[in-house]
Amino acid sequence: MEPYDAKAIEEKWQSIWDAEQAFHVDNPKPGAAPDEHFYMLEMLPYPSGSLHMGHVLNYTLGDVVTHFRRRHGLTVLRPMGFDSFGLPAENAAIKDGGHPLEITERNMEAIRVQMRRMGWAIDWQREVSAHEPTFYHWTQWLFLKFLEHGLAYRKEAPVNWCPNDQTVLANEHVVDGRCWRCGFVVEVRNMAQWFFKITAYADALLEDLATIDWPERTKKIQTSWIGRSEGAEVLFRVEELDIDIPVFTTRPDTLFGATFFVVAPESPLVGQLSDSEEVTAYARVAAVRPTEEREQREKTGIFTGRHATNPVNGEQIPIWVSDYVLMEYGTGAIMAVPAHDERDREFAEAFDLPIVPVIDEDGKLINSGEFDGLPYEEAKRAIIESLSAHGMAKPAINYRLRDWSFSRQRYWGCPIPVIYCGECGIVPVPEDQLPLLLPEVDDYRPKGQPPLATNEEFINVPCPKCGSPGRREADTMDTFVDSSWYFLRYTDPHNDHAPFERSIADYWMPIDQYIGGIDHAKGHLLYSRFFVKAMNDFGMLGFREPFQRLFHQGWVLLDGKRMSKSQGGVSPNELIDRFGADAIRIYILFQGPADQDIDWTPDGIEATARFIRRLWRVVHEAAAQPPSPAGVDTALARKAHETIARFSDDIDRRFVFNTPISAVMELVNELSKAPDDPAARFTAETAVSLLQPYTPHVAEELWSVLGHEERLWTSPWPTHDEALLQRDTIELVLQVNGKVRDRIQVPAGLPEDQLIALARASEKVQAHLNGAGRRVIVVPDKLVNIVA
RNA sequence: GCCGGGGUGGCGGAACUGGUCAGACGCGCCCGACUUAAAAUCGGGUGGCCCUCGGGCCGUGCGGGUUCAAGUCCCGCCCCCGGCACCA
């Protein structure tokens, strides 16, 4: 027996896989009968450095599923690519010199090498990268489709500005008021920006969650991010100015308790309502106050001198301006019900405004005229109905979700293909002029204007429509635009006349299993759903959801912190050198359930390396044994069949990846205790075959040691013999008063009365049983419980 | 504050539909074999307390409950993680 040499074995099989293009799959030939197929995808890496252990977990998981499904006879599409536009490469270029392109491609090459060394079964013929013109050509083309359908638009709006990265951020990427990338406090600025109209799909995005197999917590995150609330829009009339101000409320049942009215300081209403210097001054100061301060400080506000009419009772209620009312939500004006809203109460107490309760402890209306006595849920409907008869209210729905601002004032991204013309306005770059290539610039540093704006040749172009001098858009796209459709490009990656052929995308999609971090719950995973729905509406796709099943791997923690780069001693490359890829693969899945965080331990990887050496030795010993006869029926053979059943069920039905390894470890332990069992050889084959998705290199090597000529990675998955799992004797547990007192071996399938007789015959049972026993519980083939 | 997930040996975790003395598998630790020695490897032990060595009692965050039987179901509470949060 040769000693186990991970390096030699792994390099050997990796070369064979490369040479044989082992994991490439073709698209279906036109007219061919569709075979059973499976689209396995993990979120693509961002090439900011090399891979870390978090990636190793993500892609090893996907790899196990890929092999498992392949060996069940499915054609598995498992591509890979790079999310290669974006800030980190650009910032690295600014900091250390060099071009973002060079840095990106260098990182990509390092990652490709790592992925090959990990032995992942990837179809490299389908590789796509966001920064390649052959890809962003179609990102631009898609943008134009969205523009054409009114789902992309430009407008001036308050947006999140990161003063460090010098760019606008989407709401989804402001975390606790800070930039998700650099952690700087985000400012609000009024700027003209590009938006995708994701709000048009708010209801579809909510409803279709019911059609996909996703973790509940992820659905919950998206649901609360979309934040649908049902209520009413109610008009409050200001007689003196002859205007009606709409407010949104979820509690129209409390209208009789609306004792004052409040307008957000940013609202254009402020100017209409008052020209007093104090009011204007308050509004000006309050509007620019940082959000954090607005939330924490005591309620502030100022009376405008105006009154609004409460439509339910005609009462004149004072109109105030206060920064506790948000411009972004609803209409930027509210009716205040201090008796039933905590914030309104605080304000009323601070400014000594009347508080009128309108709902009693039983949830019935009081002080509400004709509606008194109605349960509040009924009152909601009744009051809206009554008001809408006079055109003063209508049912309304509000969302927390805002449109996705996707223009970035940075260099390393996909250029937005439009030209501004003094005559024609926003003019799309004609399709036949795509791709609009990202030009060179002298300086990537953002200096108040996007870097592309400094390239005169790029910027100054004639209008494609009228020919008069125009200016090109200098912003680039958020990288989340690229990742909102990359999974579609994989299906038809070399198409040069369309982003993809619809029939091909429809064949592979939706993705059968998607794996990635939960940190993308309300960003990438929401944007992609929006893109697919929109493209379905454009007639480009025949489905409405991109990711049928979703799984989130846990984080790999080092000293309690998420691994985000390859730290010394924990870099996948160093670990491959020391232990081999197979040991790392098994380690990362053995530590615990794959959706739980795992703490990096050096002991753990030593242990899995030890297991592989043990497997090596035990399988070599078994290879010296004669072949096991067909249908061999020994305790060891049964254990092997049991292991096949457990292992397969764990991955297939339960989607757990740690317990299958335990099961094979148990089997190998048994085998090493019975090296000359007639089933020894069969058991070794079973163990190797089951482990193949986890440890493809050593499994392949041992498969040939066991005398097999055929490739294990293309061999059918082992099946267990159900008959062998049926035991003819079982261990019967005997309980007295619910406590186990004895365990006896009995033939399987005995009738209840015989089981009871056997139980009563047990000395140990008798010792604990004083008297006959009032009641006996029998679970056939499992236990007898005698209750005294 | 609201919503979601979770608390099991020294550690990571297992126990899937209430039913095989809860703790599989692995780490760590202890004992032994091999060795001049160590490493590696192999074998055995390892929840706590008590023991006449037969076994007994206790034990899955805390307190109650349902049941012949609860880590698993119900009620109340504590703690940890995540999402949302002046959203009207």
Tab-separated table of N, CA, C and O in Angstrom, chain A residues 131-178:
chain	number	residue	atom	x	y	z
A	131	HIS	N	-17.503	42.368	-16.369
A	131	HIS	CA	-16.746	43.474	-16.959
A	131	HIS	C	-16.379	43.232	-18.421
A	131	HIS	O	-15.786	44.088	-19.057
A	132	GLU	N	-16.708	42.047	-18.945
A	132	GLU	CA	-16.362	41.782	-20.341
A	132	GLU	C	-17.416	42.372	-21.270
A	132	GLU	O	-18.618	42.204	-21.036
A	133	PRO	N	-16.971	43.059	-22.334
A	133	PRO	CA	-17.942	43.683	-23.251
A	133	PRO	C	-18.974	42.700	-23.777
A	133	PRO	O	-20.132	43.080	-23.973
A	134	THR	N	-18.598	41.422	-23.957
A	134	THR	CA	-19.568	40.448	-24.442
A	134	THR	C	-20.687	40.226	-23.430
A	134	THR	O	-21.747	39.734	-23.770
A	135	PHE	N	-20.416	40.537	-22.152
A	135	PHE	CA	-21.478	40.450	-21.150
A	135	PHE	C	-22.184	41.792	-20.991
A	135	PHE	O	-23.409	41.872	-21.069
A	136	TYR	N	-21.412	42.878	-20.818
A	136	TYR	CA	-22.111	44.132	-20.482
A	136	TYR	C	-22.816	44.745	-21.692
A	136	TYR	O	-23.680	45.584	-21.533
A	137	HIS	N	-22.436	44.298	-22.876
A	137	HIS	CA	-23.246	44.597	-24.062
A	137	HIS	C	-24.732	44.346	-23.736
A	137	HIS	O	-25.600	45.171	-23.996
A	138	TRP	N	-24.985	43.178	-23.131
A	138	TRP	CA	-26.376	42.767	-22.907
A	138	TRP	C	-26.949	43.338	-21.623
A	138	TRP	O	-28.162	43.456	-21.486
A	139	THR	N	-26.078	43.732	-20.702
A	139	THR	CA	-26.559	44.491	-19.548
A	139	THR	C	-27.115	45.829	-20.042
A	139	THR	O	-28.186	46.278	-19.621
A	140	GLN	N	-26.368	46.431	-20.990
A	140	GLN	CA	-26.816	47.709	-21.565
A	140	GLN	C	-28.092	47.519	-22.382
A	140	GLN	O	-29.031	48.328	-22.303
A	141	TRP	N	-28.139	46.461	-23.128
A	141	TRP	CA	-29.316	46.156	-23.956
A	141	TRP	C	-30.553	45.998	-23.067
A	141	TRP	O	-31.626	46.518	-23.361
A	142	LEU	N	-30.355	45.286	-21.922
A	142	LEU	CA	-31.472	45.094	-20.993
A	142	LEU	C	-31.918	46.423	-20.390
A	142	LEU	O	-33.106	46.684	-20.249
A	143	PHE	N	-30.927	47.251	-20.055
A	143	PHE	CA	-31.262	48.583	-19.531
A	143	PHE	C	-32.168	49.318	-20.520
A	143	PHE	O	-33.167	49.930	-20.139
A	144	LEU	N	-31.812	49.251	-21.804
A	144	LEU	CA	-32.630	49.945	-22.817
A	144	LEU	C	-34.047	49.381	-22.869
A	144	LEU	O	-35.006	50.126	-23.074
A	145	LYS	N	-34.176	48.064	-22.661
A	145	LYS	CA	-35.516	47.460	-22.617
A	145	LYS	C	-36.304	48.013	-21.426
A	145	LYS	O	-37.475	48.335	-21.550
A	146	PHE	N	-35.648	48.094	-20.301
A	146	PHE	CA	-36.324	48.640	-19.114
A	146	PHE	C	-36.731	50.093	-19.352
A	146	PHE	O	-37.802	50.526	-18.959
A	147	LEU	N	-35.847	50.829	-20.023
A	147	LEU	CA	-36.121	52.238	-20.336
A	147	LEU	C	-37.339	52.338	-21.250
A	147	LEU	O	-38.268	53.117	-21.009
A	148	GLU	N	-37.325	51.503	-22.274
A	148	GLU	CA	-38.406	51.478	-23.252
A	148	GLU	C	-39.762	51.176	-22.598
A	148	GLU	O	-40.781	51.734	-22.964
A	149	HIS	N	-39.740	50.297	-21.594
A	149	HIS	CA	-40.985	49.914	-20.934
A	149	HIS	C	-41.318	50.801	-19.730
A	149	HIS	O	-42.198	50.469	-18.947
A	150	GLY	N	-40.567	51.883	-19.598
A	150	GLY	CA	-40.857	52.805	-18.497
A	150	GLY	C	-40.451	52.290	-17.133
A	150	GLY	O	-40.893	52.803	-16.099
A	151	LEU	N	-39.612	51.250	-17.096
A	151	LEU	CA	-39.182	50.697	-15.809
A	151	LEU	C	-37.818	51.213	-15.376
A	151	LEU	O	-37.339	50.876	-14.303
A	152	ALA	N	-37.187	52.022	-16.253
A	152	ALA	CA	-35.975	52.743	-15.844
A	152	ALA	C	-36.261	54.209	-16.115
A	152	ALA	O	-36.810	54.543	-17.163
A	153	TYR	N	-35.958	55.057	-15.152
A	153	TYR	CA	-36.229	56.482	-15.344
A	153	TYR	C	-35.219	57.297	-14.560
A	153	TYR	O	-34.530	56.791	-13.671
A	154	ARG	N	-35.124	58.570	-14.940
A	154	ARG	CA	-34.187	59.447	-14.272
A	154	ARG	C	-34.978	60.555	-13.607
A	154	ARG	O	-35.883	61.132	-14.202
A	155	LYS	N	-34.670	60.816	-12.349
A	155	LYS	CA	-35.335	61.944	-11.708
A	155	LYS	C	-34.499	62.495	-10.565
A	155	LYS	O	-33.620	61.809	-10.047
A	156	GLU	N	-34.804	63.736	-10.226
A	156	GLU	CA	-34.109	64.318	-9.094
A	156	GLU	C	-34.845	63.902	-7.835
A	156	GLU	O	-36.059	64.025	-7.740
A	157	ALA	N	-34.087	63.365	-6.896
A	157	ALA	CA	-34.715	62.852	-5.679
A	157	ALA	C	-33.688	62.855	-4.564
A	157	ALA	O	-32.486	62.868	-4.819
A	158	PRO	N	-34.160	62.837	-3.321
A	158	PRO	CA	-33.213	62.686	-2.217
A	158	PRO	C	-32.641	61.271	-2.265
A	158	PRO	O	-33.391	60.311	-2.315
A	159	VAL	N	-31.325	61.177	-2.328
A	159	VAL	CA	-30.685	59.859	-2.428
A	159	VAL	C	-29.596	59.748	-1.369
A	159	VAL	O	-29.168	60.747	-0.778
A	160	ASN	N	-29.161	58.514	-1.139
A	160	ASN	CA	-28.109	58.259	-0.151
A	160	ASN	C	-26.751	58.502	-0.785
A	160	ASN	O	-26.419	57.880	-1.784
A	161	TRP	N	-25.962	59.374	-0.179
A	161	TRP	CA	-24.649	59.706	-0.726
A	161	TRP	C	-23.578	59.275	0.273
A	161	TRP	O	-23.624	59.659	1.441
A	162	CYS	N	-22.640	58.436	-0.219
A	162	CYS	CA	-21.521	58.071	0.641
A	162	CYS	C	-20.383	59.037	0.383
A	162	CYS	O	-19.827	59.057	-0.717
A	163	PRO	N	-20.013	59.854	1.375
A	163	PRO	CA	-19.002	60.883	1.148
A	163	PRO	C	-17.611	60.287	0.968
A	163	PRO	O	-16.739	60.924	0.393
A	164	ASN	N	-17.404	59.063	1.437
A	164	ASN	CA	-16.097	58.435	1.273
A	164	ASN	C	-15.958	57.822	-0.119
A	164	ASN	O	-15.004	58.097	-0.836
A	165	ASP	N	-16.930	57.022	-0.505
A	165	ASP	CA	-16.860	56.387	-1.822
A	165	ASP	C	-17.331	57.318	-2.931
A	165	ASP	O	-17.244	56.977	-4.109
A	166	GLN	N	-17.838	58.497	-2.543
A	166	GLN	CA	-18.230	59.516	-3.519
A	166	GLN	C	-19.239	58.981	-4.529
A	166	GLN	O	-19.073	59.158	-5.741
A	167	THR	N	-20.238	58.304	-4.026
A	167	THR	CA	-21.256	57.797	-4.939
A	167	THR	C	-22.580	57.642	-4.220
A	167	THR	O	-22.636	57.613	-2.989
A	168	VAL	N	-23.625	57.554	-5.018
A	168	VAL	CA	-24.962	57.278	-4.513
A	168	VAL	C	-25.063	55.794	-4.171
A	168	VAL	O	-24.411	54.962	-4.791
A	169	LEU	N	-25.868	55.476	-3.163
A	169	LEU	CA	-26.093	54.078	-2.784
A	169	LEU	C	-27.590	53.786	-2.811
A	169	LEU	O	-28.398	54.659	-2.505
A	170	ALA	N	-27.922	52.551	-3.139
A	170	ALA	CA	-29.323	52.135	-3.050
A	170	ALA	C	-29.710	52.033	-1.576
A	170	ALA	O	-28.857	51.821	-0.719
A	171	ASN	N	-31.000	52.170	-1.276
A	171	ASN	CA	-31.481	52.029	0.106
A	171	ASN	C	-31.027	50.705	0.707
A	171	ASN	O	-30.737	50.609	1.894
A	172	GLU	N	-31.003	49.685	-0.129
A	172	GLU	CA	-30.665	48.338	0.323
A	172	GLU	C	-29.226	48.259	0.818
A	172	GLU	O	-28.854	47.307	1.503
A	173	HIS	N	-28.403	49.244	0.461
A	173	HIS	CA	-26.995	49.170	0.838
A	173	HIS	C	-26.582	50.228	1.836
A	173	HIS	O	-25.400	50.514	2.006
A	174	VAL	N	-27.585	50.755	2.495
A	174	VAL	CA	-27.335	51.602	3.653
A	174	VAL	C	-27.711	50.760	4.871
A	174	VAL	O	-28.851	50.347	5.018
A	175	VAL	N	-26.714	50.441	5.685
A	175	VAL	CA	-26.955	49.581	6.836
A	175	VAL	C	-26.749	50.411	8.103
A	175	VAL	O	-25.657	50.926	8.328
A	176	ASP	N	-27.804	50.548	8.890
A	176	ASP	CA	-27.764	51.383	10.088
A	176	ASP	C	-27.214	52.778	9.776
A	176	ASP	O	-26.382	53.314	10.502
A	177	GLY	N	-27.662	53.332	8.665
A	177	GLY	CA	-27.265	54.685	8.314
A	177	GLY	C	-25.861	54.812	7.751
A	177	GLY	O	-25.362	55.911	7.544
A	178	ARG	N	-25.228	53.653	7.507
A	178	ARG	CA	-23.850	53.698	7.017
A	178	ARG	C	-23.689	52.953	5.700
A	178	ARG	O	-24.459	52.050	5.392
